[in-house]
PDB file of C-alpha atoms in Angstrom:
ATOM      1  CA  MET A 827     -55.317 -26.450   0.606  1.00  0.00           C
ATOM      2  CA  SER A 828     -52.301 -25.377   2.650  1.00  0.00           C
ATOM      3  CA  ASP A 829     -49.387 -23.216   1.415  1.00  0.00           C
ATOM      4  CA  LEU A 830     -47.098 -26.282   1.482  1.00  0.00           C
ATOM      5  CA  GLU A 831     -49.185 -28.018  -1.067  1.00  0.00           C
ATOM      6  CA  SER A 832     -49.918 -24.912  -3.149  1.00  0.00           C
ATOM      7  CA  ASP A 833     -46.322 -23.565  -3.301  1.00  0.00           C
ATOM      8  CA  PRO A 834     -44.506 -24.626  -6.427  1.00  0.00           C
ATOM      9  CA  PRO A 835     -41.307 -26.666  -5.819  1.00  0.00           C
ATOM     10  CA  ILE A 836     -39.160 -23.891  -7.309  1.00  0.00           C
ATOM     11  CA  LEU A 837     -40.137 -21.579  -4.418  1.00  0.00           C
ATOM     12  CA  LYS A 838     -38.965 -24.148  -1.871  1.00  0.00           C
ATOM     13  CA  VAL A 839     -35.698 -24.498  -3.706  1.00  0.00           C
ATOM     14  CA  LEU A 840     -35.291 -20.723  -3.728  1.00  0.00           C
ATOM     15  CA  LEU A 841     -35.972 -20.552   0.007  1.00  0.00           C
ATOM     16  CA  LEU A 842     -33.390 -23.245   0.688  1.00  0.00           C
ATOM     17  CA  LEU A 843     -30.900 -21.472  -1.576  1.00  0.00           C
ATOM     18  CA  GLY A 844     -31.540 -18.245   0.326  1.00  0.00           C
ATOM     19  CA  LEU A 845     -30.723 -19.933   3.623  1.00  0.00           C
ATOM     20  CA  VAL A 846     -27.552 -21.460   2.220  1.00  0.00           C
ATOM     21  CA  LEU A 847     -26.493 -18.086   0.821  1.00  0.00           C
ATOM     22  CA  VAL A 848     -27.094 -16.254   4.094  1.00  0.00           C
ATOM     23  CA  GLY A 849     -25.094 -18.884   5.921  1.00  0.00           C
ATOM     24  CA  PHE A 850     -22.207 -18.369   3.509  1.00  0.00           C
ATOM     25  CA  ALA A 851     -22.505 -14.578   3.685  1.00  0.00           C
ATOM     26  CA  LEU A 852     -22.431 -14.621   7.478  1.00  0.00           C
ATOM     27  CA  MET A 853     -19.371 -16.886   7.451  1.00  0.00           C
ATOM     28  CA  VAL A 854     -17.566 -14.474   5.128  1.00  0.00           C
ATOM     29  CA  ASP A 855     -18.565 -11.519   7.270  1.00  0.00           C
ATOM     30  CA  VAL A 856     -17.491 -13.167  10.509  1.00  0.00           C
ATOM     31  CA  ARG A 857     -14.146 -14.071   8.991  1.00  0.00           C
ATOM     32  CA  ARG A 858     -13.662 -10.483   7.841  1.00  0.00           C
ATOM     33  CA  VAL A 859     -14.535  -9.029  11.235  1.00  0.00           C
ATOM     34  CA  SER A 860     -12.363 -11.531  13.076  1.00  0.00           C
ATOM     35  CA  TRP A 861      -9.388 -10.860  10.807  1.00  0.00           C
ATOM     36  CA  GLY A 862      -9.933  -7.100  11.180  1.00  0.00           C
ATOM     37  CA  ASN A 863     -10.008  -7.407  14.968  1.00  0.00           C
ATOM     38  CA  PHE A 864      -6.923  -9.590  14.888  1.00  0.00           C
ATOM     39  CA  MET A 865      -5.056  -7.091  12.758  1.00  0.00           C
ATOM     40  CA  GLY A 866      -6.312  -4.231  14.887  1.00  0.00           C
ATOM     41  CA  ASN A 867      -5.268  -5.730  18.199  1.00  0.00           C
ATOM     42  CA  SER A 868      -2.147  -7.672  17.384  1.00  0.00           C
ATOM     43  CA  LEU A 869      -0.401  -6.242  14.375  1.00  0.00           C
ATOM     44  CA  LYS A 870      -1.111  -2.509  14.352  1.00  0.00           C
ATOM     45  CA  SER A 871       1.690  -0.059  14.450  1.00  0.00           C
ATOM     46  CA  SER A 872       3.552   1.153  17.445  1.00  0.00           C
ATOM     47  CA  ARG A 873       6.127   2.869  15.224  1.00  0.00           C
ATOM     48  CA  PRO A 874       5.758   6.672  15.164  1.00  0.00           C
ATOM     49  CA  THR A 875       4.834   8.426  11.936  1.00  0.00           C
ATOM     50  CA  GLU A 876       7.449  10.549  10.237  1.00  0.00           C
ATOM     51  CA  THR A 877       7.428  14.065  11.702  1.00  0.00           C
ATOM     52  CA  CYS A 878       9.365  17.280  11.236  1.00  0.00           C
ATOM     53  CA  GLN A 879      12.752  17.636  12.843  1.00  0.00           C
ATOM     54  CA  GLY A 880      14.664  20.836  13.483  1.00  0.00           C
ATOM     55  CA  GLU A 881      13.337  24.262  12.591  1.00  0.00           C
ATOM     56  CA  ILE A 882       9.690  24.648  11.511  1.00  0.00           C
ATOM     57  CA  ARG A 883       8.861  27.709   9.413  1.00  0.00           C
ATOM     58  CA  GLY A 884       5.137  28.081  10.002  1.00  0.00           C
ATOM     59  CA  ASP A 885       4.702  30.810   7.390  1.00  0.00           C
ATOM     60  CA  ILE A 886       5.893  28.645   4.464  1.00  0.00           C
ATOM     61  CA  VAL A 887       3.114  27.386   2.199  1.00  0.00           C
ATOM     62  CA  LEU A 888       3.078  26.420  -1.456  1.00  0.00           C
ATOM     63  CA  SER A 889       0.880  28.367  -3.866  1.00  0.00           C
ATOM     64  CA  ARG A 890      -0.858  26.837  -6.896  1.00  0.00           C
ATOM     65  CA  GLU A 891       1.481  28.764  -9.209  1.00  0.00           C
ATOM     66  CA  LYS A 892       4.653  27.499  -7.530  1.00  0.00           C
ATOM     67  CA  LEU A 893       3.287  23.949  -7.409  1.00  0.00           C
ATOM     68  CA  ALA A 894       2.548  24.074 -11.146  1.00  0.00           C
ATOM     69  CA  ALA A 895       6.074  25.352 -11.849  1.00  0.00           C
ATOM     70  CA  PHE A 896       7.606  22.657  -9.602  1.00  0.00           C
ATOM     71  CA  LEU A 897       5.741  19.864 -11.411  1.00  0.00           C
ATOM     72  CA  THR A 898       7.515  20.743 -14.659  1.00  0.00           C
ATOM     73  CA  ILE A 899      10.864  19.659 -13.157  1.00  0.00           C
ATOM     74  CA  SER A 900      12.008  16.177 -14.097  1.00  0.00           C
ATOM     75  CA  GLU A 901      13.428  13.610 -11.679  1.00  0.00           C
ATOM     76  CA  ARG A 902      17.255  13.598 -11.678  1.00  0.00           C
ATOM     77  CA  ASP A 903      17.454  17.340 -12.356  1.00  0.00           C
ATOM     78  CA  PRO A 904      19.787  19.299 -10.065  1.00  0.00           C
ATOM     79  CA  LYS A 905      18.489  20.158  -6.597  1.00  0.00           C
ATOM     80  CA  SER A 906      19.277  23.813  -7.354  1.00  0.00           C
ATOM     81  CA  ARG A 907      16.553  23.859 -10.047  1.00  0.00           C
ATOM     82  CA  VAL A 908      13.938  22.888  -7.492  1.00  0.00           C
ATOM     83  CA  GLN A 909      15.282  25.373  -4.969  1.00  0.00           C
ATOM     84  CA  GLU A 910      14.910  28.199  -7.484  1.00  0.00           C
ATOM     85  CA  ILE A 911      11.141  27.608  -7.242  1.00  0.00           C
ATOM     86  CA  LEU A 912      10.988  26.341  -3.646  1.00  0.00           C
ATOM     87  CA  PRO A 913      13.755  28.261  -1.833  1.00  0.00           C
ATOM     88  CA  GLN A 914      12.615  27.404   1.724  1.00  0.00           C
ATOM     89  CA  SER A 915      10.688  24.449   3.104  1.00  0.00           C
ATOM     90  CA  TYR A 916       8.226  24.290   5.999  1.00  0.00           C
ATOM     91  CA  CYS A 917      10.440  21.669   7.666  1.00  0.00           C
ATOM     92  CA  GLN A 918      12.623  18.642   7.030  1.00  0.00           C
ATOM     93  CA  LEU A 919      11.807  15.016   7.779  1.00  0.00           C
ATOM     94  CA  PRO A 920      14.647  12.943   9.283  1.00  0.00           C
ATOM     95  CA  THR A 921      17.254  11.857   6.759  1.00  0.00           C
ATOM     96  CA  ILE A 922      16.985   8.237   5.662  1.00  0.00           C
ATOM     97  CA  GLU A 923      19.019   5.777   3.617  1.00  0.00           C
ATOM     98  CA  VAL A 924      16.840   3.993   1.078  1.00  0.00           C
ATOM     99  CA  ARG A 925      19.548   3.127  -1.430  1.00  0.00           C
ATOM    100  CA  ALA A 926      22.798   1.646  -0.101  1.00  0.00           C
ATOM    101  CA  GLY A 927      25.367   4.352   0.576  1.00  0.00           C
ATOM    102  CA  VAL A 928      23.105   7.286  -0.388  1.00  0.00           C
ATOM    103  CA  VAL A 929      21.543   9.614   2.201  1.00  0.00           C
ATOM    104  CA  SER A 930      18.120  10.997   1.290  1.00  0.00           C
ATOM    105  CA  GLU A 931      16.897  14.399   2.460  1.00  0.00           C
ATOM    106  CA  ARG A 932      13.182  15.124   2.562  1.00  0.00           C
ATOM    107  CA  GLU A 933      11.704  18.641   2.514  1.00  0.00           C
ATOM    108  CA  VAL A 934       8.071  19.396   3.383  1.00  0.00           C
ATOM    109  CA  TYR A 935       5.812  22.047   1.779  1.00  0.00           C
ATOM    110  CA  PRO A 936       2.164  22.366   2.937  1.00  0.00           C
ATOM    111  CA  LEU A 937      -0.185  23.461   0.150  1.00  0.00           C
ATOM    112  CA  ALA A 938      -1.588  26.977   0.628  1.00  0.00           C
ATOM    113  CA  PHE A 939      -4.973  25.948  -0.754  1.00  0.00           C
ATOM    114  CA  ASP A 940      -5.111  22.668   1.251  1.00  0.00           C
ATOM    115  CA  PRO A 941      -2.902  22.912   4.363  1.00  0.00           C
ATOM    116  CA  HIS A 942      -3.623  19.298   5.363  1.00  0.00           C
ATOM    117  CA  THR A 943      -1.783  18.141   2.262  1.00  0.00           C
ATOM    118  CA  TRP A 944       1.995  18.141   2.297  1.00  0.00           C
ATOM    119  CA  LEU A 945       4.236  18.011  -0.735  1.00  0.00           C
ATOM    120  CA  ILE A 946       7.272  15.929   0.242  1.00  0.00           C
ATOM    121  CA  VAL A 947      10.322  16.320  -1.985  1.00  0.00           C
ATOM    122  CA  LEU A 948      13.220  13.861  -1.804  1.00  0.00           C
ATOM    123  CA  TYR A 949      16.813  14.769  -2.694  1.00  0.00           C
ATOM    124  CA  GLU A 950      19.861  12.527  -2.952  1.00  0.00           C
ATOM    125  CA  GLY A 951      22.983  14.648  -2.691  1.00  0.00           C
ATOM    126  CA  GLU A 952      22.631  17.449  -5.230  1.00  0.00           C
ATOM    127  CA  GLU A 953      20.010  15.550  -7.244  1.00  0.00           C
ATOM    128  CA  TYR A 954      16.214  15.872  -7.119  1.00  0.00           C
ATOM    129  CA  ALA A 955      14.806  12.326  -6.913  1.00  0.00           C
ATOM    130  CA  GLY A 956      10.995  12.754  -6.740  1.00  0.00           C
ATOM    131  CA  TYR A 957       7.945  13.882  -4.824  1.00  0.00           C
ATOM    132  CA  GLN A 958       4.775  12.587  -3.183  1.00  0.00           C
ATOM    133  CA  PHE A 959       1.718  14.136  -1.545  1.00  0.00           C
ATOM    134  CA  ARG A 960       0.929  13.206   2.054  1.00  0.00           C
ATOM    135  CA  PHE A 961      -2.580  13.764   3.411  1.00  0.00           C
ATOM    136  CA  GLN A 962      -2.517  14.765   7.063  1.00  0.00           C
ATOM    137  CA  ALA A 963      -5.463  13.914   9.289  1.00  0.00           C
ATOM    138  CA  PRO A 964      -6.849  17.183  10.745  1.00  0.00           C
ATOM    139  CA  GLU A 965      -5.995  17.534  14.451  1.00  0.00           C
TER     140      GLU A 965
ATOM    141  CA  MET B 812     -48.608 -25.881   8.607  1.00  0.00           C
ATOM    142  CA  VAL B 813     -49.785 -22.689   6.974  1.00  0.00           C
ATOM    143  CA  ARG B 814     -48.022 -20.693   9.709  1.00  0.00           C
ATOM    144  CA  ILE B 815     -44.764 -22.701   9.334  1.00  0.00           C
ATOM    145  CA  ILE B 816     -44.649 -22.054   5.621  1.00  0.00           C
ATOM    146  CA  GLY B 817     -45.254 -18.341   6.280  1.00  0.00           C
ATOM    147  CA  ILE B 818     -42.209 -18.292   8.584  1.00  0.00           C
ATOM    148  CA  GLU B 819     -40.160 -20.086   5.948  1.00  0.00           C
ATOM    149  CA  LYS B 820     -40.997 -17.349   3.477  1.00  0.00           C
ATOM    150  CA  CYS B 821     -39.992 -14.682   5.985  1.00  0.00           C
ATOM    151  CA  ILE B 822     -36.654 -16.450   6.664  1.00  0.00           C
ATOM    152  CA  GLY B 823     -36.044 -16.789   2.956  1.00  0.00           C
ATOM    153  CA  GLY B 824     -36.644 -13.091   2.393  1.00  0.00           C
ATOM    154  CA  LEU B 825     -34.450 -12.203   5.363  1.00  0.00           C
ATOM    155  CA  ALA B 826     -31.748 -14.513   4.073  1.00  0.00           C
ATOM    156  CA  ILE B 827     -31.649 -12.813   0.708  1.00  0.00           C
ATOM    157  CA  ALA B 828     -31.664  -9.354   2.340  1.00  0.00           C
ATOM    158  CA  LEU B 829     -28.830 -10.277   4.746  1.00  0.00           C
ATOM    159  CA  CYS B 830     -26.814 -11.831   1.965  1.00  0.00           C
ATOM    160  CA  THR B 831     -27.152  -8.706  -0.141  1.00  0.00           C
ATOM    161  CA  THR B 832     -26.082  -6.522   2.796  1.00  0.00           C
ATOM    162  CA  ALA B 833     -23.137  -8.747   3.711  1.00  0.00           C
ATOM    163  CA  CYS B 834     -21.917  -8.836   0.123  1.00  0.00           C
ATOM    164  CA  SER B 835     -22.190  -5.061  -0.219  1.00  0.00           C
ATOM    165  CA  LEU B 836     -20.204  -4.539   3.029  1.00  0.00           C
ATOM    166  CA  ASN B 837     -17.168  -6.357   1.678  1.00  0.00           C
ATOM    167  CA  PRO B 838     -14.490  -3.822   0.718  1.00  0.00           C
ATOM    168  CA  SER B 839     -13.474  -3.720  -2.921  1.00  0.00           C
ATOM    169  CA  PRO B 840     -10.229  -5.606  -3.486  1.00  0.00           C
ATOM    170  CA  GLU B 841      -6.986  -3.665  -3.827  1.00  0.00           C
ATOM    171  CA  PRO B 842      -6.306  -3.324  -7.557  1.00  0.00           C
ATOM    172  CA  MET B 843      -3.291  -4.988  -9.148  1.00  0.00           C
ATOM    173  CA  ARG B 844      -0.451  -2.521  -9.771  1.00  0.00           C
ATOM    174  CA  GLN B 845       1.732  -3.210 -12.773  1.00  0.00           C
ATOM    175  CA  ILE B 846       4.974  -1.304 -13.250  1.00  0.00           C
ATOM    176  CA  GLN B 847       7.541  -1.229 -16.009  1.00  0.00           C
ATOM    177  CA  ILE B 848      11.000  -2.159 -14.771  1.00  0.00           C
ATOM    178  CA  GLN B 849      13.891  -0.690 -16.705  1.00  0.00           C
ATOM    179  CA  GLN B 850      16.034  -3.816 -16.464  1.00  0.00           C
ATOM    180  CA  ASN B 851      14.327  -6.204 -18.844  1.00  0.00           C
ATOM    181  CA  TRP B 852      15.672  -9.512 -17.550  1.00  0.00           C
ATOM    182  CA  ALA B 853      14.801 -12.660 -19.501  1.00  0.00           C
ATOM    183  CA  ILE B 854      13.551 -14.370 -16.331  1.00  0.00           C
ATOM    184  CA  LYS B 855      11.434 -12.301 -13.981  1.00  0.00           C
ATOM    185  CA  PRO B 856       9.291 -12.884 -10.868  1.00  0.00           C
ATOM    186  CA  GLY B 857       5.902 -14.192 -11.935  1.00  0.00           C
ATOM    187  CA  ASP B 858       7.290 -16.194 -14.878  1.00  0.00           C
ATOM    188  CA  ARG B 859       6.795 -19.937 -15.028  1.00  0.00           C
ATOM    189  CA  ILE B 860       9.527 -22.408 -15.880  1.00  0.00           C
ATOM    190  CA  ALA B 861       8.634 -26.086 -16.288  1.00  0.00           C
ATOM    191  CA  ASP B 862       5.367 -25.508 -14.408  1.00  0.00           C
ATOM    192  CA  HIS B 863       7.150 -23.794 -11.509  1.00  0.00           C
ATOM    193  CA  PHE B 864       6.749 -20.157 -10.484  1.00  0.00           C
ATOM    194  CA  VAL B 865       9.733 -17.812 -10.536  1.00  0.00           C
ATOM    195  CA  VAL B 866       9.409 -15.956  -7.216  1.00  0.00           C
ATOM    196  CA  ALA B 867      12.500 -13.704  -7.386  1.00  0.00           C
ATOM    197  CA  GLY B 868      14.917 -12.473 -10.011  1.00  0.00           C
ATOM    198  CA  LEU B 869      18.201 -10.641 -10.416  1.00  0.00           C
ATOM    199  CA  GLY B 870      18.202  -7.698  -8.012  1.00  0.00           C
ATOM    200  CA  ASP B 871      16.088  -9.317  -5.288  1.00  0.00           C
ATOM    201  CA  ILE B 872      17.563  -9.807  -1.799  1.00  0.00           C
ATOM    202  CA  SER B 873      16.526 -13.184  -0.341  1.00  0.00           C
ATOM    203  CA  ILE B 874      15.932 -13.274   3.406  1.00  0.00           C
ATOM    204  CA  ARG B 875      15.038 -16.360   5.445  1.00  0.00           C
ATOM    205  CA  LEU B 876      12.041 -15.180   7.464  1.00  0.00           C
ATOM    206  CA  GLY B 877      11.287 -18.594   8.942  1.00  0.00           C
ATOM    207  CA  GLY B 878       7.618 -17.711   9.366  1.00  0.00           C
ATOM    208  CA  ASP B 879       8.303 -14.275  10.844  1.00  0.00           C
ATOM    209  CA  THR B 880       6.481 -11.124   9.794  1.00  0.00           C
ATOM    210  CA  ALA B 881       7.523  -8.349   7.435  1.00  0.00           C
ATOM    211  CA  TYR B 882       6.398  -4.903   8.656  1.00  0.00           C
ATOM    212  CA  ALA B 883       5.599  -1.669   6.831  1.00  0.00           C
ATOM    213  CA  PRO B 884       8.720   0.538   7.083  1.00  0.00           C
ATOM    214  CA  PHE B 885       6.558   3.680   6.825  1.00  0.00           C
ATOM    215  CA  ALA B 886       2.858   4.486   6.587  1.00  0.00           C
ATOM    216  CA  GLY B 887       1.834   3.572   3.062  1.00  0.00           C
ATOM    217  CA  ARG B 888      -0.039   1.259   0.758  1.00  0.00           C
ATOM    218  CA  VAL B 889       0.362  -2.408  -0.141  1.00  0.00           C
ATOM    219  CA  GLN B 890      -0.800  -3.385  -3.631  1.00  0.00           C
ATOM    220  CA  PRO B 891      -0.664  -6.740  -5.379  1.00  0.00           C
ATOM    221  CA  ASN B 892       1.850  -6.918  -8.224  1.00  0.00           C
ATOM    222  CA  SER B 893       1.633 -10.607  -9.145  1.00  0.00           C
ATOM    223  CA  SER B 894       0.427 -13.817  -7.555  1.00  0.00           C
ATOM    224  CA  GLU B 895       3.594 -13.930  -5.406  1.00  0.00           C
ATOM    225  CA  CYS B 896       4.534 -10.255  -4.991  1.00  0.00           C
ATOM    226  CA  VAL B 897       3.214  -7.005  -3.526  1.00  0.00           C
ATOM    227  CA  LEU B 898       4.400  -3.421  -3.971  1.00  0.00           C
ATOM    228  CA  PHE B 899       4.746  -1.108  -0.986  1.00  0.00           C
ATOM    229  CA  SER B 900       4.670   2.662  -1.591  1.00  0.00           C
ATOM    230  CA  SER B 901       4.727   5.526   0.901  1.00  0.00           C
ATOM    231  CA  PRO B 902       4.240   9.286   0.625  1.00  0.00           C
ATOM    232  CA  ASP B 903       7.121   9.564   3.108  1.00  0.00           C
ATOM    233  CA  VAL B 904       9.536   8.013   0.605  1.00  0.00           C
ATOM    234  CA  PRO B 905       9.013   9.730  -2.738  1.00  0.00           C
ATOM    235  CA  ALA B 906      10.625   8.228  -5.840  1.00  0.00           C
ATOM    236  CA  TYR B 907      10.844   4.705  -4.411  1.00  0.00           C
ATOM    237  CA  LEU B 908       8.809   1.492  -4.396  1.00  0.00           C
ATOM    238  CA  PHE B 909       9.535  -1.688  -2.493  1.00  0.00           C
ATOM    239  CA  ARG B 910       8.654  -5.084  -3.937  1.00  0.00           C
ATOM    240  CA  LEU B 911       8.098  -7.932  -1.473  1.00  0.00           C
ATOM    241  CA  CYS B 912       7.650 -11.450  -2.824  1.00  0.00           C
ATOM    242  CA  GLY B 913       7.039 -14.750  -1.059  1.00  0.00           C
ATOM    243  CA  LEU B 914       4.655 -13.514   1.663  1.00  0.00           C
ATOM    244  CA  SER B 915       1.504 -15.518   2.204  1.00  0.00           C
ATOM    245  CA  LYS B 916      -1.863 -13.729   2.560  1.00  0.00           C
ATOM    246  CA  PRO B 917      -0.392 -10.192   2.501  1.00  0.00           C
ATOM    247  CA  ASN B 918      -2.269  -7.383   4.214  1.00  0.00           C
ATOM    248  CA  LEU B 919      -3.344  -5.282   1.206  1.00  0.00           C
ATOM    249  CA  GLY B 920      -4.391  -1.643   1.238  1.00  0.00           C
ATOM    250  CA  GLU B 921      -3.449   1.244   3.515  1.00  0.00           C
ATOM    251  CA  VAL B 922      -1.085   0.310   6.375  1.00  0.00           C
ATOM    252  CA  GLN B 923       0.446   2.241   9.231  1.00  0.00           C
ATOM    253  CA  ALA B 924       4.186   2.322   9.900  1.00  0.00           C
ATOM    254  CA  GLY B 925       5.100  -0.910  11.659  1.00  0.00           C
ATOM    255  CA  GLU B 926       1.905  -2.714  10.698  1.00  0.00           C
ATOM    256  CA  ALA B 927       2.311  -6.251   9.389  1.00  0.00           C
ATOM    257  CA  ILE B 928       2.484  -6.697   5.624  1.00  0.00           C
ATOM    258  CA  GLY B 929       2.661 -10.485   5.769  1.00  0.00           C
ATOM    259  CA  SER B 930       4.730 -13.455   6.811  1.00  0.00           C
ATOM    260  CA  GLY B 931       6.399 -16.367   5.109  1.00  0.00           C
ATOM    261  CA  ASP B 932       9.361 -18.692   5.040  1.00  0.00           C
ATOM    262  CA  TYR B 933      11.384 -16.484   2.709  1.00  0.00           C
ATOM    263  CA  LEU B 934      11.137 -12.819   1.729  1.00  0.00           C
ATOM    264  CA  TYR B 935      12.441 -11.713  -1.651  1.00  0.00           C
ATOM    265  CA  PHE B 936      12.916  -7.956  -1.507  1.00  0.00           C
ATOM    266  CA  ALA B 937      13.712  -5.377  -4.176  1.00  0.00           C
ATOM    267  CA  THR B 938      14.043  -1.575  -4.016  1.00  0.00           C
ATOM    268  CA  LEU B 939      12.870   0.279  -7.115  1.00  0.00           C
ATOM    269  CA  ARG B 940      13.764   3.879  -7.953  1.00  0.00           C
ATOM    270  CA  LYS B 941      11.652   6.007 -10.252  1.00  0.00           C
ATOM    271  CA  GLN B 942      13.175   7.110 -13.532  1.00  0.00           C
ATOM    272  CA  PRO B 943      12.365  10.352 -15.384  1.00  0.00           C
ATOM    273  CA  ASP B 944      10.590   8.363 -18.128  1.00  0.00           C
ATOM    274  CA  GLY B 945       8.195   6.778 -15.593  1.00  0.00           C
ATOM    275  CA  THR B 946       9.891   3.355 -15.508  1.00  0.00           C
ATOM    276  CA  TRP B 947      11.438   1.896 -12.355  1.00  0.00           C
ATOM    277  CA  THR B 948      14.973   0.665 -11.904  1.00  0.00           C
ATOM    278  CA  ILE B 949      16.142  -1.923  -9.367  1.00  0.00           C
ATOM    279  CA  VAL B 950      18.740  -0.464  -6.986  1.00  0.00           C
ATOM    280  CA  GLU B 951      20.747  -1.828  -4.068  1.00  0.00           C
ATOM    281  CA  PRO B 952      18.646  -1.499  -0.894  1.00  0.00           C
ATOM    282  CA  ALA B 953      20.051   0.083   2.262  1.00  0.00           C
ATOM    283  CA  LYS B 954      20.228  -1.988   5.451  1.00  0.00           C
ATOM    284  CA  ASP B 955      18.210   0.708   7.253  1.00  0.00           C
ATOM    285  CA  ILE B 956      15.074  -0.042   5.246  1.00  0.00           C
ATOM    286  CA  LEU B 957      15.500  -3.802   5.584  1.00  0.00           C
ATOM    287  CA  GLU B 958      15.853  -3.436   9.358  1.00  0.00           C
ATOM    288  CA  ARG B 959      12.613  -1.428   9.500  1.00  0.00           C
ATOM    289  CA  ILE B 960      10.862  -4.175   7.536  1.00  0.00           C
ATOM    290  CA  LEU B 961      12.222  -7.064   9.599  1.00  0.00           C
ATOM    291  CA  LYS B 962      12.226  -5.651  13.154  1.00  0.00           C
ATOM    292  CA  SER B 963       9.052  -5.851  15.160  1.00  0.00           C
ATOM    293  CA  PRO B 964       8.017  -2.271  16.076  1.00  0.00           C
TER     294      PRO B 964
END
């Protein structure tokens, strides 16, 4: 008796289902790769990333203690409160206008314990607006 | 015949293995990001009125894109916020979020400055500023940011 005759019908159905599934999976994968290539070739950035302008103070880094003290400051507090803890920055990013009529200044502080991570602090006039961490790719 | 059936079994096994691999290669989808907006308008983007979606609300700037592309103004991250809207955040712009509604098939996840976020007929754009209590308030966007979003890099 051959395998065709001995195999139960459920096995044949499973085999067919497997083929259908692989066909679907390959279609999904091809679509993903094609879209990725399209995005990579046609729509990737040619705009430069934000970099320091003006003076760079290479010796300025932010210790764990100062970072912990800084994180206790609330948004909208006076800029002077932040500057009591962080008197000098590593550098400044170019000024930008995010909100109509308000110029934003951005100060950069590399972390002493992780120099590839920058703390970026944004001020609007004499007001502290907020912070973010930026992860730099090692050169 | 015996040999043919043996090949069928091999193909079936290969099919299941390939399917499993292909499925596991797919990146996990960008998670939905919900935020609390300080201005609690009665009608907000994402609401439905008489079986129609509300795409924009008070505080959104409406721009006729005409099928053009909206670009990331800085390096950052695009996260879904509702079925019609995405949120763009950037470590280069602390304290702010940008909400873009009306784009079809937005490019979710990490994006470089100038990379496409999506395209559509109309863009509904809002700038959100972080409040000390963790909520976000809609503010008037500057032209500079809108130009970065609309101009091809």
